[in-house]
PDB file of C-alpha atoms in Angstrom:
ATOM      1  CA  MET A  26     -41.359  -7.246   6.423  1.00 38.00           C
ATOM      2  CA  GLU A  27     -38.562  -4.798   5.663  1.00 50.00           C
ATOM      3  CA  GLU A  28     -36.448  -5.586   2.638  1.00 58.00           C
ATOM      4  CA  THR A  29     -32.818  -6.334   3.469  1.00 68.00           C
ATOM      5  CA  ILE A  30     -29.896  -4.780   1.618  1.00 73.00           C
ATOM      6  CA  PRO A  31     -27.454  -7.344   0.168  1.00 75.00           C
ATOM      7  CA  LEU A  32     -23.881  -7.115   1.414  1.00 75.00           C
ATOM      8  CA  ASP A  33     -22.586  -7.151  -2.163  1.00 80.00           C
ATOM      9  CA  ASP A  34     -24.638  -4.030  -2.967  1.00 84.00           C
ATOM     10  CA  LEU A  35     -23.098  -2.163  -0.052  1.00 84.00           C
ATOM     11  CA  ALA A  36     -19.603  -3.356  -0.979  1.00 84.00           C
ATOM     12  CA  LEU A  37     -20.070  -2.166  -4.571  1.00 86.00           C
ATOM     13  CA  PHE A  38     -21.402   1.198  -3.365  1.00 87.00           C
ATOM     14  CA  LEU A  39     -18.321   1.621  -1.129  1.00 87.00           C
ATOM     15  CA  ALA A  40     -16.032   0.826  -4.072  1.00 86.00           C
ATOM     16  CA  VAL A  41     -17.765   3.456  -6.229  1.00 86.00           C
ATOM     17  CA  ALA A  42     -17.573   5.986  -3.393  1.00 87.00           C
ATOM     18  CA  GLU A  43     -13.818   5.318  -3.080  1.00 83.00           C
ATOM     19  CA  ALA A  44     -13.117   5.501  -6.828  1.00 82.00           C
ATOM     20  CA  GLY A  45     -15.557   8.302  -7.674  1.00 83.00           C
ATOM     21  CA  ASN A  46     -16.161   6.567 -10.990  1.00 84.00           C
ATOM     22  CA  MET A  47     -18.446   3.656 -11.930  1.00 87.00           C
ATOM     23  CA  THR A  48     -16.538   2.687 -15.068  1.00 86.00           C
ATOM     24  CA  ARG A  49     -13.307   2.252 -13.106  1.00 84.00           C
ATOM     25  CA  VAL A  50     -15.020   0.007 -10.557  1.00 86.00           C
ATOM     26  CA  ALA A  51     -16.684  -2.015 -13.306  1.00 86.00           C
ATOM     27  CA  ASP A  52     -13.328  -2.559 -15.052  1.00 85.00           C
ATOM     28  CA  ARG A  53     -11.578  -3.589 -11.827  1.00 80.00           C
ATOM     29  CA  ARG A  54     -14.276  -6.117 -10.967  1.00 82.00           C
ATOM     30  CA  GLY A  55     -14.948  -7.423 -14.450  1.00 83.00           C
ATOM     31  CA  LEU A  56     -18.568  -6.226 -14.410  1.00 84.00           C
ATOM     32  CA  PRO A  57     -20.658  -4.358 -16.982  1.00 87.00           C
ATOM     33  CA  LYS A  58     -20.974  -0.688 -16.086  1.00 87.00           C
ATOM     34  CA  SER A  59     -24.749  -1.101 -16.262  1.00 88.00           C
ATOM     35  CA  THR A  60     -24.588  -3.628 -13.411  1.00 90.00           C
ATOM     36  CA  VAL A  61     -22.720  -1.172 -11.199  1.00 88.00           C
ATOM     37  CA  SER A  62     -25.120   1.641 -12.084  1.00 89.00           C
ATOM     38  CA  ARG A  63     -28.211  -0.512 -11.402  1.00 90.00           C
ATOM     39  CA  THR A  64     -26.788  -1.618  -8.065  1.00 90.00           C
ATOM     40  CA  VAL A  65     -26.255   1.960  -6.925  1.00 89.00           C
ATOM     41  CA  ARG A  66     -29.732   3.026  -8.083  1.00 90.00           C
ATOM     42  CA  ARG A  67     -31.290   0.022  -6.368  1.00 89.00           C
ATOM     43  CA  LEU A  68     -29.540   0.960  -3.141  1.00 88.00           C
ATOM     44  CA  GLU A  69     -30.751   4.554  -3.477  1.00 87.00           C
ATOM     45  CA  GLU A  70     -34.327   3.358  -3.985  1.00 87.00           C
ATOM     46  CA  ARG A  71     -34.168   1.127  -0.919  1.00 85.00           C
ATOM     47  CA  MET A  72     -32.616   3.892   1.190  1.00 84.00           C
ATOM     48  CA  GLY A  73     -35.017   6.506  -0.150  1.00 86.00           C
ATOM     49  CA  VAL A  74     -32.202   9.058  -0.660  1.00 89.00           C
ATOM     50  CA  ARG A  75     -29.762  10.108  -3.346  1.00 90.00           C
ATOM     51  CA  LEU A  76     -26.267   8.837  -2.566  1.00 89.00           C
ATOM     52  CA  PHE A  77     -24.388  10.564  -5.409  1.00 89.00           C
ATOM     53  CA  GLU A  78     -24.587  13.805  -7.327  1.00 87.00           C
ATOM     54  CA  ARG A  79     -23.917  12.732 -10.900  1.00 81.00           C
ATOM     55  CA  SER A  80     -22.216  14.580 -13.745  1.00 74.00           C
ATOM     56  CA  THR A  81     -20.966  13.369 -17.102  1.00 67.00           C
ATOM     57  CA  ARG A  82     -17.449  12.749 -15.795  1.00 69.00           C
ATOM     58  CA  HIS A  83     -17.576  12.428 -12.032  1.00 74.00           C
ATOM     59  CA  LEU A  84     -19.619  11.303  -9.060  1.00 82.00           C
ATOM     60  CA  ARG A  85     -19.759  13.221  -5.805  1.00 87.00           C
ATOM     61  CA  LEU A  86     -21.174  11.808  -2.596  1.00 89.00           C
ATOM     62  CA  THR A  87     -24.187  13.587  -1.168  1.00 90.00           C
ATOM     63  CA  ASP A  88     -24.310  14.208   2.575  1.00 90.00           C
ATOM     64  CA  GLU A  89     -26.462  11.082   2.915  1.00 89.00           C
ATOM     65  CA  GLY A  90     -23.988   9.095   0.830  1.00 87.00           C
ATOM     66  CA  ALA A  91     -21.017  10.263   2.886  1.00 88.00           C
ATOM     67  CA  HIS A  92     -22.883   9.325   6.073  1.00 88.00           C
ATOM     68  CA  LEU A  93     -23.617   5.848   4.694  1.00 86.00           C
ATOM     69  CA  VAL A  94     -19.928   5.366   3.825  1.00 86.00           C
ATOM     70  CA  GLU A  95     -18.863   6.406   7.304  1.00 85.00           C
ATOM     71  CA  GLN A  96     -21.338   4.100   9.014  1.00 84.00           C
ATOM     72  CA  THR A  97     -21.102   0.991   6.827  1.00 83.00           C
ATOM     73  CA  ARG A  98     -17.485   0.737   5.683  1.00 80.00           C
ATOM     74  CA  PRO A  99     -16.123  -0.662   8.987  1.00 77.00           C
ATOM     75  CA  LEU A 100     -19.022  -3.133   9.200  1.00 77.00           C
ATOM     76  CA  VAL A 101     -18.666  -4.377   5.611  1.00 75.00           C
ATOM     77  CA  GLU A 102     -14.886  -4.700   5.918  1.00 71.00           C
ATOM     78  CA  ARG A 103     -15.266  -6.606   9.190  1.00 69.00           C
ATOM     79  CA  LEU A 104     -17.820  -9.004   7.711  1.00 70.00           C
ATOM     80  CA  HIS A 105     -15.694  -9.610   4.611  1.00 65.00           C
ATOM     81  CA  GLU A 106     -12.693 -10.338   6.827  1.00 62.00           C
ATOM     82  CA  THR A 107     -14.699 -12.807   8.886  1.00 61.00           C
ATOM     83  CA  LEU A 108     -15.990 -14.605   5.791  1.00 60.00           C
ATOM     84  CA  ALA A 109     -12.528 -14.705   4.216  1.00 58.00           C
ATOM     85  CA  HIS A 110     -11.033 -16.026   7.429  1.00 55.00           C
ATOM     86  CA  THR A 111     -13.670 -18.749   7.652  1.00 56.00           C
ATOM     87  CA  GLN A 112     -13.221 -19.729   4.001  1.00 54.00           C
ATOM     88  CA  SER A 113      -9.452 -19.947   4.320  1.00 49.00           C
ATOM     89  CA  ARG A 114      -9.735 -23.398   5.929  1.00 50.00           C
ATOM     90  CA  GLY A 115      -8.070 -22.831   9.236  1.00 55.00           C
ATOM     91  CA  GLU A 116      -4.312 -22.426   9.041  1.00 67.00           C
ATOM     92  CA  THR A 117      -3.901 -23.679   5.464  1.00 78.00           C
ATOM     93  CA  PRO A 118      -2.975 -20.900   3.006  1.00 84.00           C
ATOM     94  CA  ALA A 119      -5.457 -21.155   0.153  1.00 84.00           C
ATOM     95  CA  GLY A 120      -7.177 -19.058  -2.458  1.00 87.00           C
ATOM     96  CA  LEU A 121      -5.966 -16.048  -4.427  1.00 90.00           C
ATOM     97  CA  LEU A 122      -3.357 -13.725  -2.889  1.00 92.00           C
ATOM     98  CA  ARG A 123      -3.165 -10.374  -4.723  1.00 92.00           C
ATOM     99  CA  ILE A 124       0.031  -8.357  -4.256  1.00 92.00           C
ATOM    100  CA  ALA A 125       1.237  -5.020  -5.642  1.00 91.00           C
ATOM    101  CA  ALA A 126       4.861  -3.918  -5.241  1.00 90.00           C
ATOM    102  CA  PRO A 127       7.499  -1.583  -6.705  1.00 86.00           C
ATOM    103  CA  TYR A 128       9.291  -3.235  -9.595  1.00 81.00           C
ATOM    104  CA  GLU A 129      12.786  -3.433  -8.108  1.00 77.00           C
ATOM    105  CA  PHE A 130      11.599  -4.684  -4.718  1.00 82.00           C
ATOM    106  CA  GLY A 131       9.604  -7.419  -6.417  1.00 84.00           C
ATOM    107  CA  LEU A 132      12.529  -8.334  -8.620  1.00 79.00           C
ATOM    108  CA  LEU A 133      15.065  -8.521  -5.798  1.00 76.00           C
ATOM    109  CA  ARG A 134      12.997  -9.724  -2.873  1.00 82.00           C
ATOM    110  CA  LEU A 135       9.611 -11.217  -3.743  1.00 89.00           C
ATOM    111  CA  GLY A 136      10.365 -13.708  -6.519  1.00 88.00           C
ATOM    112  CA  GLU A 137      11.901 -16.390  -4.325  1.00 88.00           C
ATOM    113  CA  VAL A 138       9.154 -16.017  -1.699  1.00 91.00           C
ATOM    114  CA  VAL A 139       6.407 -16.350  -4.314  1.00 93.00           C
ATOM    115  CA  THR A 140       7.883 -19.433  -5.968  1.00 92.00           C
ATOM    116  CA  ALA A 141       8.635 -21.143  -2.642  1.00 92.00           C
ATOM    117  CA  LEU A 142       5.113 -20.636  -1.300  1.00 93.00           C
ATOM    118  CA  LEU A 143       3.463 -21.821  -4.509  1.00 94.00           C
ATOM    119  CA  ALA A 144       5.594 -24.955  -4.429  1.00 94.00           C
ATOM    120  CA  GLN A 145       4.710 -25.554  -0.784  1.00 92.00           C
ATOM    121  CA  HIS A 146       0.969 -24.807  -0.856  1.00 92.00           C
ATOM    122  CA  ALA A 147      -0.948 -26.399  -3.726  1.00 92.00           C
ATOM    123  CA  ALA A 148      -4.203 -24.551  -2.927  1.00 90.00           C
ATOM    124  CA  LEU A 149      -2.583 -21.103  -3.083  1.00 92.00           C
ATOM    125  CA  GLU A 150      -2.652 -18.786  -6.114  1.00 93.00           C
ATOM    126  CA  ILE A 151      -0.762 -15.494  -6.405  1.00 94.00           C
ATOM    127  CA  ASP A 152      -1.331 -12.490  -8.651  1.00 92.00           C
ATOM    128  CA  ILE A 153       1.497  -9.961  -8.426  1.00 91.00           C
ATOM    129  CA  ASP A 154       1.531  -6.493  -9.994  1.00 90.00           C
ATOM    130  CA  LEU A 155       5.006  -4.943 -10.232  1.00 87.00           C
ATOM    131  CA  SER A 156       4.926  -1.247 -11.106  1.00 80.00           C
ATOM    132  CA  SER A 157       5.729   2.193  -9.704  1.00 72.00           C
ATOM    133  CA  ARG A 158       2.102   2.970  -8.875  1.00 74.00           C
ATOM    134  CA  ALA A 159       0.817   2.609  -5.314  1.00 73.00           C
ATOM    135  CA  PRO A 160      -2.810   1.395  -5.283  1.00 77.00           C
ATOM    136  CA  ASP A 161      -5.063   1.515  -2.238  1.00 74.00           C
ATOM    137  CA  PRO A 162      -5.469  -2.107  -1.054  1.00 74.00           C
ATOM    138  CA  ARG A 163      -9.041  -1.400   0.039  1.00 69.00           C
ATOM    139  CA  ALA A 164     -10.177   0.153  -3.242  1.00 69.00           C
ATOM    140  CA  GLU A 165      -8.515  -2.332  -5.599  1.00 75.00           C
ATOM    141  CA  HIS A 166      -8.885  -5.447  -3.442  1.00 79.00           C
ATOM    142  CA  PHE A 167      -5.199  -6.210  -3.022  1.00 86.00           C
ATOM    143  CA  ASP A 168      -4.291  -8.331  -0.007  1.00 89.00           C
ATOM    144  CA  ILE A 169      -0.873  -6.641   0.320  1.00 90.00           C
ATOM    145  CA  VAL A 170       0.446  -3.449  -1.268  1.00 89.00           C
ATOM    146  CA  PHE A 171       4.157  -2.789  -0.764  1.00 90.00           C
ATOM    147  CA  ARG A 172       5.022   0.901  -0.784  1.00 86.00           C
ATOM    148  CA  MET A 173       8.418   2.558  -0.474  1.00 81.00           C
ATOM    149  CA  HIS A 174       8.693   5.783   1.485  1.00 77.00           C
ATOM    150  CA  THR A 175      11.536   7.918   2.773  1.00 73.00           C
ATOM    151  CA  GLY A 176      10.999   8.527   6.466  1.00 61.00           C
ATOM    152  CA  GLU A 177       7.968   7.398   8.406  1.00 62.00           C
ATOM    153  CA  LEU A 178       4.739   6.866   6.492  1.00 61.00           C
ATOM    154  CA  PRO A 179       2.409   9.854   6.926  1.00 56.00           C
ATOM    155  CA  ASP A 180      -0.455   9.345   9.353  1.00 54.00           C
ATOM    156  CA  SER A 181      -3.535   7.957   7.618  1.00 57.00           C
ATOM    157  CA  ASP A 182      -6.209   5.354   8.048  1.00 59.00           C
ATOM    158  CA  GLN A 183      -4.062   2.891   6.107  1.00 64.00           C
ATOM    159  CA  VAL A 184      -3.000  -0.257   7.945  1.00 76.00           C
ATOM    160  CA  ALA A 185       0.775  -0.201   7.471  1.00 78.00           C
ATOM    161  CA  ARG A 186       3.444  -2.636   8.607  1.00 82.00           C
ATOM    162  CA  ARG A 187       7.093  -1.665   8.167  1.00 82.00           C
ATOM    163  CA  VAL A 188       8.936  -4.620   6.664  1.00 81.00           C
ATOM    164  CA  TYR A 189      12.313  -3.434   5.408  1.00 79.00           C
ATOM    165  CA  ALA A 190      14.803  -0.561   5.518  1.00 83.00           C
ATOM    166  CA  MET A 191      16.969  -0.207   2.402  1.00 82.00           C
ATOM    167  CA  PRO A 192      20.374   1.426   2.968  1.00 87.00           C
ATOM    168  CA  ARG A 193      21.341   3.868   0.243  1.00 92.00           C
ATOM    169  CA  GLY A 194      24.346   5.818  -0.930  1.00 94.00           C
ATOM    170  CA  LEU A 195      25.520   8.396  -3.455  1.00 97.00           C
ATOM    171  CA  TYR A 196      27.167   6.901  -6.555  1.00 97.00           C
ATOM    172  CA  ALA A 197      28.771   8.170  -9.758  1.00 97.00           C
ATOM    173  CA  ALA A 198      30.566   6.720 -12.768  1.00 97.00           C
ATOM    174  CA  PRO A 199      34.368   7.191 -12.828  1.00 97.00           C
ATOM    175  CA  GLU A 200      34.129   8.868 -16.228  1.00 95.00           C
ATOM    176  CA  LEU A 201      31.736  11.519 -14.842  1.00 96.00           C
ATOM    177  CA  LEU A 202      34.162  12.264 -12.017  1.00 96.00           C
ATOM    178  CA  ALA A 203      37.059  12.427 -14.483  1.00 96.00           C
ATOM    179  CA  ARG A 204      35.189  14.967 -16.620  1.00 95.00           C
ATOM    180  CA  ALA A 205      34.418  16.990 -13.482  1.00 93.00           C
ATOM    181  CA  GLY A 206      38.086  17.072 -12.472  1.00 93.00           C
ATOM    182  CA  GLY A 207      37.771  14.816  -9.430  1.00 94.00           C
ATOM    183  CA  THR A 208      35.482  13.491  -6.707  1.00 95.00           C
ATOM    184  CA  PRO A 209      33.371  16.082  -4.873  1.00 96.00           C
ATOM    185  CA  ALA A 210      34.381  16.561  -1.247  1.00 95.00           C
ATOM    186  CA  SER A 211      31.276  18.424  -0.070  1.00 95.00           C
ATOM    187  CA  LEU A 212      27.654  19.070  -0.932  1.00 95.00           C
ATOM    188  CA  ALA A 213      28.709  22.451  -2.302  1.00 95.00           C
ATOM    189  CA  GLU A 214      30.974  20.696  -4.825  1.00 95.00           C
ATOM    190  CA  LEU A 215      28.255  18.104  -5.555  1.00 96.00           C
ATOM    191  CA  ALA A 216      25.975  20.982  -6.589  1.00 95.00           C
ATOM    192  CA  ALA A 217      28.230  21.526  -9.611  1.00 94.00           C
ATOM    193  CA  LEU A 218      27.468  18.007 -10.923  1.00 96.00           C
ATOM    194  CA  PRO A 219      24.366  16.792 -12.743  1.00 95.00           C
ATOM    195  CA  CYS A 220      22.204  14.353 -10.763  1.00 95.00           C
ATOM    196  CA  LEU A 221      19.530  11.757 -11.407  1.00 95.00           C
ATOM    197  CA  ASN A 222      16.665  11.503  -8.968  1.00 91.00           C
ATOM    198  CA  SER A 223      13.144  10.288  -8.346  1.00 90.00           C
ATOM    199  CA  PRO A 224      10.349  12.844  -8.751  1.00 88.00           C
ATOM    200  CA  GLU A 225       9.024  11.456  -5.465  1.00 83.00           C
ATOM    201  CA  GLU A 226      12.203  12.601  -3.690  1.00 88.00           C
ATOM    202  CA  PRO A 227      13.088  16.093  -4.982  1.00 90.00           C
ATOM    203  CA  VAL A 228      15.256  16.792  -1.919  1.00 93.00           C
ATOM    204  CA  TRP A 229      17.960  14.432  -0.653  1.00 94.00           C
ATOM    205  CA  ARG A 230      18.266  14.189   3.129  1.00 93.00           C
ATOM    206  CA  LEU A 231      21.683  13.091   4.407  1.00 94.00           C
ATOM    207  CA  ARG A 232      23.234  12.878   7.879  1.00 93.00           C
ATOM    208  CA  ASP A 233      26.855  13.495   8.700  1.00 92.00           C
ATOM    209  CA  ALA A 234      28.948  11.563  11.227  1.00 90.00           C
ATOM    210  CA  GLU A 235      27.577  13.707  14.077  1.00 91.00           C
ATOM    211  CA  GLY A 236      23.997  12.958  13.069  1.00 90.00           C
ATOM    212  CA  VAL A 237      23.310  16.442  11.702  1.00 94.00           C
ATOM    213  CA  LEU A 238      20.751  16.416   8.887  1.00 93.00           C
ATOM    214  CA  HIS A 239      21.652  18.121   5.615  1.00 95.00           C
ATOM    215  CA  GLU A 240      19.178  18.745   2.798  1.00 94.00           C
ATOM    216  CA  PHE A 241      20.383  18.863  -0.799  1.00 95.00           C
ATOM    217  CA  GLN A 242      18.304  19.700  -3.855  1.00 94.00           C
ATOM    218  CA  PRO A 243      19.813  17.947  -6.879  1.00 93.00           C
ATOM    219  CA  VAL A 244      19.806  19.523 -10.321  1.00 89.00           C
ATOM    220  CA  SER A 245      18.496  16.591 -12.313  1.00 89.00           C
ATOM    221  CA  ARG A 246      18.845  15.766 -15.987  1.00 84.00           C
ATOM    222  CA  LEU A 247      16.764  12.613 -15.531  1.00 88.00           C
ATOM    223  CA  ARG A 248      13.869  12.080 -13.138  1.00 90.00           C
ATOM    224  CA  ALA A 249      12.390   8.595 -12.886  1.00 88.00           C
ATOM    225  CA  PRO A 250      10.728   6.658 -10.053  1.00 83.00           C
ATOM    226  CA  ASN A 251      12.273   3.461 -11.418  1.00 82.00           C
ATOM    227  CA  VAL A 252      15.658   2.905  -9.763  1.00 84.00           C
ATOM    228  CA  GLY A 253      16.746   0.624 -12.607  1.00 85.00           C
ATOM    229  CA  ILE A 254      16.493   3.518 -15.066  1.00 89.00           C
ATOM    230  CA  ARG A 255      18.410   5.796 -12.718  1.00 92.00           C
ATOM    231  CA  LEU A 256      21.134   3.175 -12.221  1.00 93.00           C
ATOM    232  CA  GLN A 257      21.586   2.886 -15.985  1.00 93.00           C
ATOM    233  CA  GLY A 258      21.940   6.656 -16.181  1.00 95.00           C
ATOM    234  CA  VAL A 259      24.554   6.681 -13.421  1.00 96.00           C
ATOM    235  CA  VAL A 260      26.515   3.887 -15.136  1.00 96.00           C
ATOM    236  CA  ALA A 261      26.328   5.857 -18.388  1.00 95.00           C
ATOM    237  CA  GLY A 262      27.952   8.845 -16.666  1.00 95.00           C
ATOM    238  CA  LEU A 263      24.889  11.094 -16.933  1.00 95.00           C
ATOM    239  CA  GLY A 264      24.878  12.120 -13.295  1.00 96.00           C
ATOM    240  CA  VAL A 265      25.153  11.277  -9.602  1.00 97.00           C
ATOM    241  CA  GLY A 266      22.472   8.969  -8.234  1.00 95.00           C
ATOM    242  CA  LEU A 267      21.037   8.262  -4.789  1.00 94.00           C
ATOM    243  CA  LEU A 268      20.645   4.492  -5.045  1.00 92.00           C
ATOM    244  CA  SER A 269      19.825   1.441  -2.984  1.00 86.00           C
ATOM    245  CA  SER A 270      23.135  -0.130  -1.998  1.00 85.00           C
ATOM    246  CA  ASN A 271      21.794  -3.645  -2.609  1.00 80.00           C
ATOM    247  CA  TYR A 272      20.382  -2.859  -6.025  1.00 82.00           C
ATOM    248  CA  CYS A 273      23.576  -1.313  -7.393  1.00 88.00           C
ATOM    249  CA  ARG A 274      26.115  -3.653  -5.756  1.00 86.00           C
ATOM    250  CA  GLU A 275      26.922  -5.560  -8.963  1.00 89.00           C
ATOM    251  CA  ALA A 276      27.675  -2.334 -10.850  1.00 93.00           C
ATOM    252  CA  LEU A 277      29.802  -1.284  -7.875  1.00 93.00           C
ATOM    253  CA  GLU A 278      31.719  -4.571  -7.814  1.00 92.00           C
ATOM    254  CA  ALA A 279      32.290  -4.312 -11.581  1.00 93.00           C
ATOM    255  CA  GLY A 280      33.796  -0.845 -11.187  1.00 95.00           C
ATOM    256  CA  GLN A 281      31.074   0.785 -13.272  1.00 96.00           C
ATOM    257  CA  ILE A 282      30.231   3.163 -10.424  1.00 96.00           C
ATOM    258  CA  VAL A 283      31.953   4.331  -7.236  1.00 97.00           C
ATOM    259  CA  PRO A 284      30.604   5.712  -3.952  1.00 97.00           C
ATOM    260  CA  ILE A 285      31.068   9.407  -3.232  1.00 97.00           C
ATOM    261  CA  LEU A 286      30.663  11.564  -0.115  1.00 96.00           C
ATOM    262  CA  THR A 287      30.760   8.459   2.051  1.00 95.00           C
ATOM    263  CA  ASP A 288      30.877  10.579   5.216  1.00 95.00           C
ATOM    264  CA  LEU A 289      27.217  11.451   4.530  1.00 95.00           C
ATOM    265  CA  THR A 290      24.516   8.812   5.012  1.00 93.00           C
ATOM    266  CA  PRO A 291      21.253   9.199   3.098  1.00 93.00           C
ATOM    267  CA  GLU A 292      18.069   8.400   4.970  1.00 88.00           C
ATOM    268  CA  PRO A 293      17.107   4.805   4.197  1.00 86.00           C
ATOM    269  CA  ALA A 294      14.130   4.031   2.021  1.00 83.00           C
ATOM    270  CA  LEU A 295      11.531   2.211   4.106  1.00 85.00           C
ATOM    271  CA  MET A 296       9.293  -0.481   2.646  1.00 86.00           C
ATOM    272  CA  TYR A 297       5.823  -0.801   4.124  1.00 87.00           C
ATOM    273  CA  ALA A 298       3.199  -3.494   3.643  1.00 88.00           C
ATOM    274  CA  LEU A 299      -0.222  -1.860   3.402  1.00 86.00           C
ATOM    275  CA  LEU A 300      -3.087  -4.164   4.359  1.00 85.00           C
ATOM    276  CA  PRO A 301      -6.821  -3.638   3.789  1.00 79.00           C
ATOM    277  CA  SER A 302      -7.683  -4.178   7.458  1.00 67.00           C
ATOM    278  CA  ARG A 303      -6.131  -4.279  10.903  1.00 58.00           C
ATOM    279  CA  ARG A 304      -8.252  -7.093  12.311  1.00 59.00           C
ATOM    280  CA  LEU A 305      -8.172 -10.607  10.896  1.00 64.00           C
ATOM    281  CA  MET A 306      -5.138 -11.626   8.834  1.00 76.00           C
ATOM    282  CA  PRO A 307      -5.935 -14.544   6.502  1.00 83.00           C
ATOM    283  CA  PRO A 308      -3.437 -17.430   6.582  1.00 87.00           C
ATOM    284  CA  LYS A 309      -2.334 -16.683   2.988  1.00 90.00           C
ATOM    285  CA  VAL A 310      -1.284 -13.149   4.036  1.00 90.00           C
ATOM    286  CA  ARG A 311       0.290 -14.204   7.315  1.00 88.00           C
ATOM    287  CA  VAL A 312       2.319 -17.010   5.704  1.00 91.00           C
ATOM    288  CA  PHE A 313       3.536 -14.711   2.924  1.00 92.00           C
ATOM    289  CA  LEU A 314       4.686 -11.994   5.330  1.00 90.00           C
ATOM    290  CA  GLU A 315       6.408 -14.553   7.566  1.00 90.00           C
ATOM    291  CA  ALA A 316       8.234 -16.022   4.556  1.00 91.00           C
ATOM    292  CA  LEU A 317       9.211 -12.527   3.426  1.00 89.00           C
ATOM    293  CA  ASP A 318      10.582 -11.666   6.885  1.00 87.00           C
ATOM    294  CA  ALA A 319      12.759 -14.787   6.724  1.00 85.00           C
ATOM    295  CA  ARG A 320      13.962 -13.913   3.200  1.00 82.00           C
ATOM    296  CA  LEU A 321      14.766 -10.320   4.118  1.00 81.00           C
ATOM    297  CA  ALA A 322      17.101 -11.586   6.829  1.00 73.00           C
ATOM    298  CA  LEU A 323      19.308 -12.982   4.029  1.00 66.00           C
ATOM    299  CA  PRO A 324      21.421 -11.071   1.491  1.00 63.00           C
ATOM    300  CA  PRO A 325      19.562 -10.362  -1.764  1.00 61.00           C
ATOM    301  CA  GLY A 326      20.234 -12.739  -4.618  1.00 58.00           C
ATOM    302  CA  PRO A 327      21.835 -11.655  -7.904  1.00 58.00           C
ATOM    303  CA  LEU A 328      19.831  -9.594 -10.334  1.00 54.00           C
ATOM    304  CA  PRO A 329      18.551 -11.481 -13.385  1.00 53.00           C
ATOM    305  CA  ALA A 330      20.982 -10.909 -16.256  1.00 52.00           C
ATOM    306  CA  ALA A 331      18.379  -9.009 -18.287  1.00 46.00           C
ATOM    307  CA  HIS A 332      18.124  -6.359 -15.566  1.00 51.00           C
ATOM    308  CA  ARG A 333      21.828  -5.733 -14.959  1.00 53.00           C
ATOM    309  CA  PRO A 334      23.201  -2.470 -16.334  1.00 55.00           C
ATOM    310  CA  GLY A 335      25.406  -3.286 -19.310  1.00 52.00           C
ATOM    311  CA  ARG A 336      29.150  -2.828 -19.180  1.00 44.00           C
ATOM    312  CA  ARG A 337      30.401   0.194 -21.038  1.00 41.00           C
ATOM    313  CA  HIS A 338      33.203  -0.288 -23.472  1.00 36.00           C
ATOM    314  CA  GLY A 339      35.646   2.176 -24.950  1.00 36.00           C
ATOM    315  CA  ASN A 340      37.373   5.011 -23.142  1.00 35.00           C
TER     316      ASN A 340
END
């Protein structure tokens, strides 16, 4: 009788193929590296082929390994989805929900959803990772990865659901404008001012009242993916920032910053929910996304005091 290949062995092989590194997979799954290595070798012995070309620092799939990935990944993902759906006890959200999201989006939008769902569903657990990195939900076993992107998400095999469009504007501190001799009236005049931007958005795309697209390349003294850092720099008068209108509204209301070039509208930042699969959606994921949709229909709550840019005193 032919020996069967355990599903867990195939799933671990796919994770190693995705990461290109056994140590990384072992760390993510809380396994000894030796266990991962033995699993891959056992699979190779059963298949009768080498699946990886090994070096001291990297693994590269052989042609046979790449073929096995192509043929088995959809089947393994489908079976895992079916098992997870069965284990989720019908329509009751239960088990561990793993979420990754940009820091500011989590701070402004996810906190109330997380706490409300945990209070409502006793069998639900949530792990949430707030950072600027954007993990692959399939490789790191996240149920939902929120990713911000300007414009439509590039075509890929990712399962993406657009959940939110964040309006943005150009803002500066009054003291910066005073030092510059006034508020810029055009992009040409803006080019004379220092700016603060995200390294992920080196060019600002703005539309005028007629819908014509203008591209502007800021000269940046500070580049940071974290909008909180950029907001602090704008408040401090270090440069002009392209900021989420919701995130900076308290600084705006306090007079710490003012809008500029309001006849130009920056392209909104779009938030996507990346999911590991397009087929079955476990109740814990569905309920979370439904609760988030309802929360996004409301104005964002106030920022926690510790995350508000401090008032500047003096001149």
